[in-house]
Amino acid sequence: MPLSATLPTVDSAAGLFQASSTDVDEHCASLGRWRLSYDQISAGAFRGSFTQLSLPRLDVFREITSQQVRQYGQLGADSFGIGLPWHGDGEVNCNGASVAGAQVIACIDAEVDMCTPKSFELRGVVASAALIEELAARLDIELPRSVWHQLRVIEMAEASVARLRTHLAAIHETITTTPEQFDDPAVRQALEDALLVEIMDMLPTARPSDPGRSAAARKSTVDRARALMHGSGERTLSLLEVCKAVGASPRKLGYCFQEVLGTSPMHYWRAMRLNRVRRDLKRASGTDASVYDVAVQHGFWHFSQFSLDYKRHFSELPSQTLRRAKRAA
């Protein structure tokens, strides 16, 4: 099996989609209508899987990723999503805050930008924000507007979160053992109703987690540094130039990155550039561009060291990535 293989399967159960991948970009592509991009931050072979059960008005999902990943983009226009971290080797970093206890990750018609740890599993529900607002109006429920239009770590009533966890565990156990149960429209409608009841019970208790002024300042420093790293145009900035631009010493910037993203600035930046090289190599199948040409464009001047770093990060040589792209073309 080639390293970049993605294995999608549409199950016999109505609206059940499952896919597995050994490439972070192809894993991301399997997410369907979600408009997200993923960058692999930690080094090593990537393994990912995505399962989605589509009900009449909402989707239930389960996502597993083996490596530390930065996720950014949108779930889709007018989307409402609640995610519950299930397993992971470290903390989920979301807007400078980590998730614990009765906290959940909520995205309500907003941009997504978070870093997940290695061996991570996320389960949750996605619906339209308009549906949630409509139900709230009918049921005379006041929604917490302070958590609208931004990705947030949110505190919710512990009992409500526990009930949603129980529902999600039962759903994915059924997907594993007897997925044909979801062929019955009555079962699917009953499941959707139960999930919406839990969500509408949870939302009035929601309040944004307050990371504190120091955490907010660290997040601001990291955001400014990442904007420079991602938007430096044709010329790759040095880390020293980034430090000067954000007004932080290398040591302070390192502390901020570790707290917000769980990694160092140098490792994060190298990982971002390696991900860019990999994507350009995949797109270079119809051109005369060489691996060296693409590497230099992204600031890798020491070619042998670049090849070692690339293989360590993606478990294959850059030349193998380019050859596979050309064969596929």
PDB file of C-alpha atoms in Angstrom, residues 43-280:
ATOM      1  CA  ALA A  43       7.667  13.822  13.259  1.00  0.00           C
ATOM      2  CA  GLY A  44       6.740  10.287  12.264  1.00  0.00           C
ATOM      3  CA  ALA A  45       4.429   8.266  10.033  1.00  0.00           C
ATOM      4  CA  PHE A  46       0.905   9.677  10.014  1.00  0.00           C
ATOM      5  CA  ARG A  47      -2.150   7.525  10.570  1.00  0.00           C
ATOM      6  CA  GLY A  48      -5.614   9.008  10.593  1.00  0.00           C
ATOM      7  CA  SER A  49      -9.236   7.898  10.478  1.00  0.00           C
ATOM      8  CA  PHE A  50     -12.520   9.754  10.176  1.00  0.00           C
ATOM      9  CA  THR A  51     -16.026   8.441  10.744  1.00  0.00           C
ATOM     10  CA  GLN A  52     -19.181  10.448  10.145  1.00  0.00           C
ATOM     11  CA  LEU A  53     -22.800   9.474  10.646  1.00  0.00           C
ATOM     12  CA  SER A  54     -25.101  11.894   8.824  1.00  0.00           C
ATOM     13  CA  LEU A  55     -28.517  12.292  10.399  1.00  0.00           C
ATOM     14  CA  PRO A  56     -31.309  14.427   8.879  1.00  0.00           C
ATOM     15  CA  ARG A  57     -30.125  17.703  10.453  1.00  0.00           C
ATOM     16  CA  LEU A  58     -26.770  17.001  12.099  1.00  0.00           C
ATOM     17  CA  ASP A  59     -23.592  14.946  11.725  1.00  0.00           C
ATOM     18  CA  VAL A  60     -21.903  12.836  14.392  1.00  0.00           C
ATOM     19  CA  PHE A  61     -18.160  12.410  13.926  1.00  0.00           C
ATOM     20  CA  ARG A  62     -15.130  10.618  15.315  1.00  0.00           C
ATOM     21  CA  GLU A  63     -11.618  11.608  14.271  1.00  0.00           C
ATOM     22  CA  ILE A  64      -8.321   9.945  15.212  1.00  0.00           C
ATOM     23  CA  THR A  65      -4.862  11.347  14.355  1.00  0.00           C
ATOM     24  CA  SER A  66      -1.560   9.754  15.317  1.00  0.00           C
ATOM     25  CA  GLN A  67       0.644  12.866  15.145  1.00  0.00           C
ATOM     26  CA  GLN A  68       0.487  16.354  16.625  1.00  0.00           C
ATOM     27  CA  VAL A  69      -1.519  18.447  14.149  1.00  0.00           C
ATOM     28  CA  ARG A  70      -2.448  22.073  13.671  1.00  0.00           C
ATOM     29  CA  GLN A  71      -6.021  22.400  12.389  1.00  0.00           C
ATOM     30  CA  TYR A  72      -7.240  25.648  10.886  1.00  0.00           C
ATOM     31  CA  GLY A  73     -10.046  26.879   8.634  1.00  0.00           C
ATOM     32  CA  GLN A  74     -13.837  26.500   8.988  1.00  0.00           C
ATOM     33  CA  LEU A  75     -16.278  23.680   9.605  1.00  0.00           C
ATOM     34  CA  GLY A  76     -18.395  25.352   6.938  1.00  0.00           C
ATOM     35  CA  ALA A  77     -20.537  28.448   6.658  1.00  0.00           C
ATOM     36  CA  ASP A  78     -23.181  28.756   9.374  1.00  0.00           C
ATOM     37  CA  SER A  79     -21.791  25.756  11.271  1.00  0.00           C
ATOM     38  CA  PHE A  80     -22.174  24.871  14.913  1.00  0.00           C
ATOM     39  CA  GLY A  81     -19.869  22.226  16.355  1.00  0.00           C
ATOM     40  CA  ILE A  82     -19.150  20.708  19.753  1.00  0.00           C
ATOM     41  CA  GLY A  83     -16.074  18.533  20.155  1.00  0.00           C
ATOM     42  CA  LEU A  84     -15.078  16.380  23.122  1.00  0.00           C
ATOM     43  CA  PRO A  85     -11.452  15.244  23.401  1.00  0.00           C
ATOM     44  CA  TRP A  86     -11.483  11.498  23.938  1.00  0.00           C
ATOM     45  CA  HIS A  87      -7.870  10.387  24.054  1.00  0.00           C
ATOM     46  CA  GLY A  88      -4.471  12.021  23.532  1.00  0.00           C
ATOM     47  CA  ASP A  89      -0.874  12.085  24.757  1.00  0.00           C
ATOM     48  CA  GLY A  90      -1.081  15.754  25.729  1.00  0.00           C
ATOM     49  CA  GLU A  91      -3.264  18.840  25.881  1.00  0.00           C
ATOM     50  CA  VAL A  92      -5.412  20.321  23.141  1.00  0.00           C
ATOM     51  CA  ASN A  93      -4.383  23.947  22.665  1.00  0.00           C
ATOM     52  CA  CYS A  94      -7.263  26.154  21.552  1.00  0.00           C
ATOM     53  CA  ASN A  95      -6.908  29.938  21.554  1.00  0.00           C
ATOM     54  CA  GLY A  96      -4.333  29.747  24.314  1.00  0.00           C
ATOM     55  CA  ALA A  97      -6.466  27.487  26.533  1.00  0.00           C
ATOM     56  CA  SER A  98      -6.397  23.739  27.094  1.00  0.00           C
ATOM     57  CA  VAL A  99      -9.411  21.472  27.576  1.00  0.00           C
ATOM     58  CA  ALA A 100     -10.089  19.527  30.774  1.00  0.00           C
ATOM     59  CA  GLY A 101     -12.926  18.156  32.874  1.00  0.00           C
ATOM     60  CA  ALA A 102     -16.367  19.383  31.857  1.00  0.00           C
ATOM     61  CA  GLN A 103     -14.932  21.669  29.189  1.00  0.00           C
ATOM     62  CA  VAL A 104     -15.655  21.191  25.504  1.00  0.00           C
ATOM     63  CA  ILE A 105     -14.429  22.771  22.291  1.00  0.00           C
ATOM     64  CA  ALA A 106     -17.184  24.767  20.635  1.00  0.00           C
ATOM     65  CA  CYS A 107     -17.130  26.393  17.220  1.00  0.00           C
ATOM     66  CA  ILE A 108     -20.181  28.468  16.374  1.00  0.00           C
ATOM     67  CA  ASP A 109     -20.011  30.093  12.920  1.00  0.00           C
ATOM     68  CA  ALA A 110     -16.303  30.755  13.475  1.00  0.00           C
ATOM     69  CA  GLU A 111     -12.766  30.119  12.313  1.00  0.00           C
ATOM     70  CA  VAL A 112     -11.015  27.028  13.674  1.00  0.00           C
ATOM     71  CA  ASP A 113      -7.375  27.205  14.800  1.00  0.00           C
ATOM     72  CA  MET A 114      -6.078  24.693  17.311  1.00  0.00           C
ATOM     73  CA  CYS A 115      -3.258  22.235  17.935  1.00  0.00           C
ATOM     74  CA  THR A 116      -4.009  18.666  18.914  1.00  0.00           C
ATOM     75  CA  PRO A 117      -1.550  16.272  20.603  1.00  0.00           C
ATOM     76  CA  LYS A 118      -0.209  12.942  19.364  1.00  0.00           C
ATOM     77  CA  SER A 119      -2.492   9.888  19.452  1.00  0.00           C
ATOM     78  CA  PHE A 120      -5.530  12.151  19.632  1.00  0.00           C
ATOM     79  CA  GLU A 121      -9.204  11.294  19.321  1.00  0.00           C
ATOM     80  CA  LEU A 122     -12.023  13.829  19.038  1.00  0.00           C
ATOM     81  CA  ARG A 123     -15.724  13.025  18.998  1.00  0.00           C
ATOM     82  CA  GLY A 124     -18.557  15.433  18.537  1.00  0.00           C
ATOM     83  CA  VAL A 125     -21.541  16.811  16.679  1.00  0.00           C
ATOM     84  CA  VAL A 126     -21.886  19.353  13.859  1.00  0.00           C
ATOM     85  CA  ALA A 127     -25.119  21.096  12.876  1.00  0.00           C
ATOM     86  CA  SER A 128     -26.140  24.416  11.390  1.00  0.00           C
ATOM     87  CA  ALA A 129     -26.046  27.476  13.616  1.00  0.00           C
ATOM     88  CA  ALA A 130     -29.440  28.445  12.182  1.00  0.00           C
ATOM     89  CA  LEU A 131     -30.953  25.172  13.461  1.00  0.00           C
ATOM     90  CA  ILE A 132     -29.615  25.792  16.967  1.00  0.00           C
ATOM     91  CA  GLU A 133     -30.980  29.344  16.968  1.00  0.00           C
ATOM     92  CA  GLU A 134     -34.355  28.152  15.683  1.00  0.00           C
ATOM     93  CA  LEU A 135     -34.648  25.479  18.374  1.00  0.00           C
ATOM     94  CA  ALA A 136     -33.582  27.935  21.072  1.00  0.00           C
ATOM     95  CA  ALA A 137     -36.293  30.368  19.978  1.00  0.00           C
ATOM     96  CA  ARG A 138     -38.989  27.671  19.949  1.00  0.00           C
ATOM     97  CA  LEU A 139     -37.966  26.327  23.367  1.00  0.00           C
ATOM     98  CA  ASP A 140     -37.453  29.799  24.880  1.00  0.00           C
ATOM     99  CA  ILE A 141     -33.791  29.061  25.639  1.00  0.00           C
ATOM    100  CA  GLU A 142     -31.384  31.961  25.938  1.00  0.00           C
ATOM    101  CA  LEU A 143     -28.171  31.156  24.083  1.00  0.00           C
ATOM    102  CA  PRO A 144     -24.808  32.349  25.464  1.00  0.00           C
ATOM    103  CA  ARG A 145     -23.888  35.030  22.912  1.00  0.00           C
ATOM    104  CA  SER A 146     -20.471  35.464  24.533  1.00  0.00           C
ATOM    105  CA  VAL A 147     -19.356  32.185  22.944  1.00  0.00           C
ATOM    106  CA  TRP A 148     -20.742  32.911  19.468  1.00  0.00           C
ATOM    107  CA  HIS A 149     -18.613  33.521  16.366  1.00  0.00           C
ATOM    108  CA  GLN A 150     -15.319  32.230  17.764  1.00  0.00           C
ATOM    109  CA  LEU A 151     -13.638  28.945  18.544  1.00  0.00           C
ATOM    110  CA  ARG A 152     -13.674  28.615  22.306  1.00  0.00           C
ATOM    111  CA  VAL A 153     -12.929  26.291  25.151  1.00  0.00           C
ATOM    112  CA  ILE A 154     -16.231  26.364  27.006  1.00  0.00           C
ATOM    113  CA  GLU A 155     -17.245  25.349  30.512  1.00  0.00           C
ATOM    114  CA  MET A 156     -20.537  23.458  30.620  1.00  0.00           C
ATOM    115  CA  ALA A 157     -22.548  21.623  33.241  1.00  0.00           C
ATOM    116  CA  GLU A 158     -20.679  18.436  34.107  1.00  0.00           C
ATOM    117  CA  ALA A 159     -23.768  16.219  34.046  1.00  0.00           C
ATOM    118  CA  SER A 160     -24.764  17.450  30.565  1.00  0.00           C
ATOM    119  CA  VAL A 161     -21.291  16.813  29.163  1.00  0.00           C
ATOM    120  CA  ALA A 162     -21.269  13.331  30.703  1.00  0.00           C
ATOM    121  CA  ARG A 163     -24.616  12.500  29.063  1.00  0.00           C
ATOM    122  CA  LEU A 164     -23.357  13.642  25.666  1.00  0.00           C
ATOM    123  CA  ARG A 165     -20.252  11.482  26.148  1.00  0.00           C
ATOM    124  CA  THR A 166     -22.478   8.481  26.888  1.00  0.00           C
ATOM    125  CA  HIS A 167     -24.488   9.094  23.704  1.00  0.00           C
ATOM    126  CA  LEU A 168     -21.363   9.410  21.545  1.00  0.00           C
ATOM    127  CA  ALA A 169     -19.804   6.270  23.043  1.00  0.00           C
ATOM    128  CA  ALA A 170     -22.977   4.280  22.311  1.00  0.00           C
ATOM    129  CA  ILE A 171     -23.166   5.611  18.737  1.00  0.00           C
ATOM    130  CA  HIS A 172     -19.627   4.618  17.866  1.00  0.00           C
ATOM    131  CA  GLU A 173     -19.968   1.228  19.544  1.00  0.00           C
ATOM    132  CA  THR A 174     -23.009   0.624  17.322  1.00  0.00           C
ATOM    133  CA  ILE A 175     -21.064   1.762  14.242  1.00  0.00           C
ATOM    134  CA  THR A 176     -18.399  -0.825  15.098  1.00  0.00           C
ATOM    135  CA  THR A 177     -20.732  -3.722  15.911  1.00  0.00           C
ATOM    136  CA  THR A 178     -24.126  -3.312  14.185  1.00  0.00           C
ATOM    137  CA  PRO A 179     -24.059  -0.319  11.791  1.00  0.00           C
ATOM    138  CA  GLU A 180     -27.120  -1.642   9.946  1.00  0.00           C
ATOM    139  CA  GLN A 181     -29.238  -0.305  12.798  1.00  0.00           C
ATOM    140  CA  PHE A 182     -28.811   3.151  11.275  1.00  0.00           C
ATOM    141  CA  ASP A 183     -30.594   2.014   8.114  1.00  0.00           C
ATOM    142  CA  ASP A 184     -33.887   2.458   9.994  1.00  0.00           C
ATOM    143  CA  PRO A 185     -35.123   6.077   9.545  1.00  0.00           C
ATOM    144  CA  ALA A 186     -36.954   5.888  12.874  1.00  0.00           C
ATOM    145  CA  VAL A 187     -33.724   4.985  14.696  1.00  0.00           C
ATOM    146  CA  ARG A 188     -31.860   7.824  13.030  1.00  0.00           C
ATOM    147  CA  GLN A 189     -34.609  10.344  13.862  1.00  0.00           C
ATOM    148  CA  ALA A 190     -34.763   9.188  17.497  1.00  0.00           C
ATOM    149  CA  LEU A 191     -30.982   9.483  17.789  1.00  0.00           C
ATOM    150  CA  GLU A 192     -31.007  12.994  16.330  1.00  0.00           C
ATOM    151  CA  ASP A 193     -33.768  14.090  18.703  1.00  0.00           C
ATOM    152  CA  ALA A 194     -31.843  12.733  21.701  1.00  0.00           C
ATOM    153  CA  LEU A 195     -28.658  14.550  20.678  1.00  0.00           C
ATOM    154  CA  LEU A 196     -30.457  17.846  20.073  1.00  0.00           C
ATOM    155  CA  VAL A 197     -32.144  17.595  23.473  1.00  0.00           C
ATOM    156  CA  GLU A 198     -28.732  17.162  25.129  1.00  0.00           C
ATOM    157  CA  ILE A 199     -27.232  20.077  23.182  1.00  0.00           C
ATOM    158  CA  MET A 200     -30.097  22.400  24.033  1.00  0.00           C
ATOM    159  CA  ASP A 201     -29.770  21.354  27.676  1.00  0.00           C
ATOM    160  CA  MET A 202     -26.019  22.075  27.636  1.00  0.00           C
ATOM    161  CA  LEU A 203     -25.935  25.448  25.908  1.00  0.00           C
ATOM    162  CA  PRO A 204     -27.644  27.596  28.568  1.00  0.00           C
ATOM    163  CA  THR A 205     -24.938  26.479  31.032  1.00  0.00           C
ATOM    164  CA  ALA A 206     -22.090  27.434  28.677  1.00  0.00           C
ATOM    165  CA  ARG A 207     -19.560  30.051  29.631  1.00  0.00           C
ATOM    166  CA  PRO A 208     -16.185  30.765  28.036  1.00  0.00           C
ATOM    167  CA  SER A 209     -13.147  29.528  29.889  1.00  0.00           C
ATOM    168  CA  ASP A 210     -11.019  32.442  31.081  1.00  0.00           C
ATOM    169  CA  PRO A 211      -7.345  31.661  30.463  1.00  0.00           C
ATOM    170  CA  GLY A 212      -6.257  34.796  32.351  1.00  0.00           C
ATOM    171  CA  ARG A 213      -4.425  37.925  31.220  1.00  0.00           C
ATOM    172  CA  SER A 214      -0.994  36.289  31.044  1.00  0.00           C
ATOM    173  CA  ALA A 215      -2.317  33.420  28.899  1.00  0.00           C
ATOM    174  CA  ALA A 216      -4.044  35.926  26.599  1.00  0.00           C
ATOM    175  CA  ALA A 217      -0.774  37.862  26.249  1.00  0.00           C
ATOM    176  CA  ARG A 218       1.139  34.672  25.373  1.00  0.00           C
ATOM    177  CA  LYS A 219      -1.515  33.784  22.804  1.00  0.00           C
ATOM    178  CA  SER A 220      -1.223  37.279  21.265  1.00  0.00           C
ATOM    179  CA  THR A 221       2.570  36.931  20.994  1.00  0.00           C
ATOM    180  CA  VAL A 222       2.269  33.529  19.338  1.00  0.00           C
ATOM    181  CA  ASP A 223      -0.400  34.783  16.922  1.00  0.00           C
ATOM    182  CA  ARG A 224       1.821  37.683  15.789  1.00  0.00           C
ATOM    183  CA  ALA A 225       4.792  35.349  15.357  1.00  0.00           C
ATOM    184  CA  ARG A 226       2.789  32.822  13.367  1.00  0.00           C
ATOM    185  CA  ALA A 227       1.383  35.555  11.119  1.00  0.00           C
ATOM    186  CA  LEU A 228       4.956  36.486  10.207  1.00  0.00           C
ATOM    187  CA  MET A 229       5.949  32.854   9.707  1.00  0.00           C
ATOM    188  CA  HIS A 230       2.989  32.118   7.451  1.00  0.00           C
ATOM    189  CA  GLY A 231       2.875  35.407   5.591  1.00  0.00           C
ATOM    190  CA  SER A 232       6.527  36.204   4.918  1.00  0.00           C
ATOM    191  CA  GLY A 233       6.058  35.974   1.148  1.00  0.00           C
ATOM    192  CA  GLU A 234       8.894  34.841  -1.084  1.00  0.00           C
ATOM    193  CA  ARG A 235      11.660  35.372   1.489  1.00  0.00           C
ATOM    194  CA  THR A 236      11.837  33.150   4.545  1.00  0.00           C
ATOM    195  CA  LEU A 237      12.377  35.254   7.649  1.00  0.00           C
ATOM    196  CA  SER A 238      14.865  34.212  10.295  1.00  0.00           C
ATOM    197  CA  LEU A 239      13.684  33.370  13.787  1.00  0.00           C
ATOM    198  CA  LEU A 240      15.657  36.346  15.083  1.00  0.00           C
ATOM    199  CA  GLU A 241      13.720  38.657  12.734  1.00  0.00           C
ATOM    200  CA  VAL A 242      10.457  37.207  14.038  1.00  0.00           C
ATOM    201  CA  CYS A 243      11.564  37.793  17.644  1.00  0.00           C
ATOM    202  CA  LYS A 244      12.445  41.411  16.855  1.00  0.00           C
ATOM    203  CA  ALA A 245       9.132  42.003  15.092  1.00  0.00           C
ATOM    204  CA  VAL A 246       7.029  40.705  18.006  1.00  0.00           C
ATOM    205  CA  GLY A 247       9.251  42.274  20.672  1.00  0.00           C
ATOM    206  CA  ALA A 248      10.179  39.028  22.433  1.00  0.00           C
ATOM    207  CA  SER A 249      13.491  37.367  23.194  1.00  0.00           C
ATOM    208  CA  PRO A 250      14.047  33.853  21.768  1.00  0.00           C
ATOM    209  CA  ARG A 251      13.627  32.459  25.286  1.00  0.00           C
ATOM    210  CA  LYS A 252      10.343  34.304  25.880  1.00  0.00           C
ATOM    211  CA  LEU A 253       9.007  33.333  22.460  1.00  0.00           C
ATOM    212  CA  GLY A 254       9.925  29.721  23.181  1.00  0.00           C
ATOM    213  CA  TYR A 255       8.014  29.815  26.452  1.00  0.00           C
ATOM    214  CA  CYS A 256       4.955  31.314  24.744  1.00  0.00           C
ATOM    215  CA  PHE A 257       4.964  28.683  21.977  1.00  0.00           C
ATOM    216  CA  GLN A 258       5.345  25.847  24.469  1.00  0.00           C
ATOM    217  CA  GLU A 259       2.415  27.101  26.530  1.00  0.00           C
ATOM    218  CA  VAL A 260       0.097  27.846  23.591  1.00  0.00           C
ATOM    219  CA  LEU A 261       1.035  25.205  21.012  1.00  0.00           C
ATOM    220  CA  GLY A 262       2.960  22.604  22.981  1.00  0.00           C
ATOM    221  CA  THR A 263       6.078  22.892  20.841  1.00  0.00           C
ATOM    222  CA  SER A 264       9.043  25.209  20.240  1.00  0.00           C
ATOM    223  CA  PRO A 265       9.062  28.070  17.687  1.00  0.00           C
ATOM    224  CA  MET A 266      11.869  26.430  15.705  1.00  0.00           C
ATOM    225  CA  HIS A 267      10.168  23.048  15.581  1.00  0.00           C
ATOM    226  CA  TYR A 268       6.832  24.612  14.660  1.00  0.00           C
ATOM    227  CA  TRP A 269       8.365  26.733  11.906  1.00  0.00           C
ATOM    228  CA  ARG A 270      10.381  23.876  10.452  1.00  0.00           C
ATOM    229  CA  ALA A 271       7.276  21.684  10.479  1.00  0.00           C
ATOM    230  CA  MET A 272       5.209  24.331   8.669  1.00  0.00           C
ATOM    231  CA  ARG A 273       7.862  24.730   5.974  1.00  0.00           C
ATOM    232  CA  LEU A 274       8.214  20.955   5.554  1.00  0.00           C
ATOM    233  CA  ASN A 275       4.441  20.697   5.109  1.00  0.00           C
ATOM    234  CA  ARG A 276       4.599  23.403   2.421  1.00  0.00           C
ATOM    235  CA  VAL A 277       7.392  21.561   0.616  1.00  0.00           C
ATOM    236  CA  ARG A 278       5.383  18.339   0.700  1.00  0.00           C
ATOM    237  CA  ARG A 279       2.321  20.007  -0.792  1.00  0.00           C
ATOM    238  CA  ASP A 280       4.388  21.659  -3.531  1.00  0.00           C
TER     239      ASP A 280
END
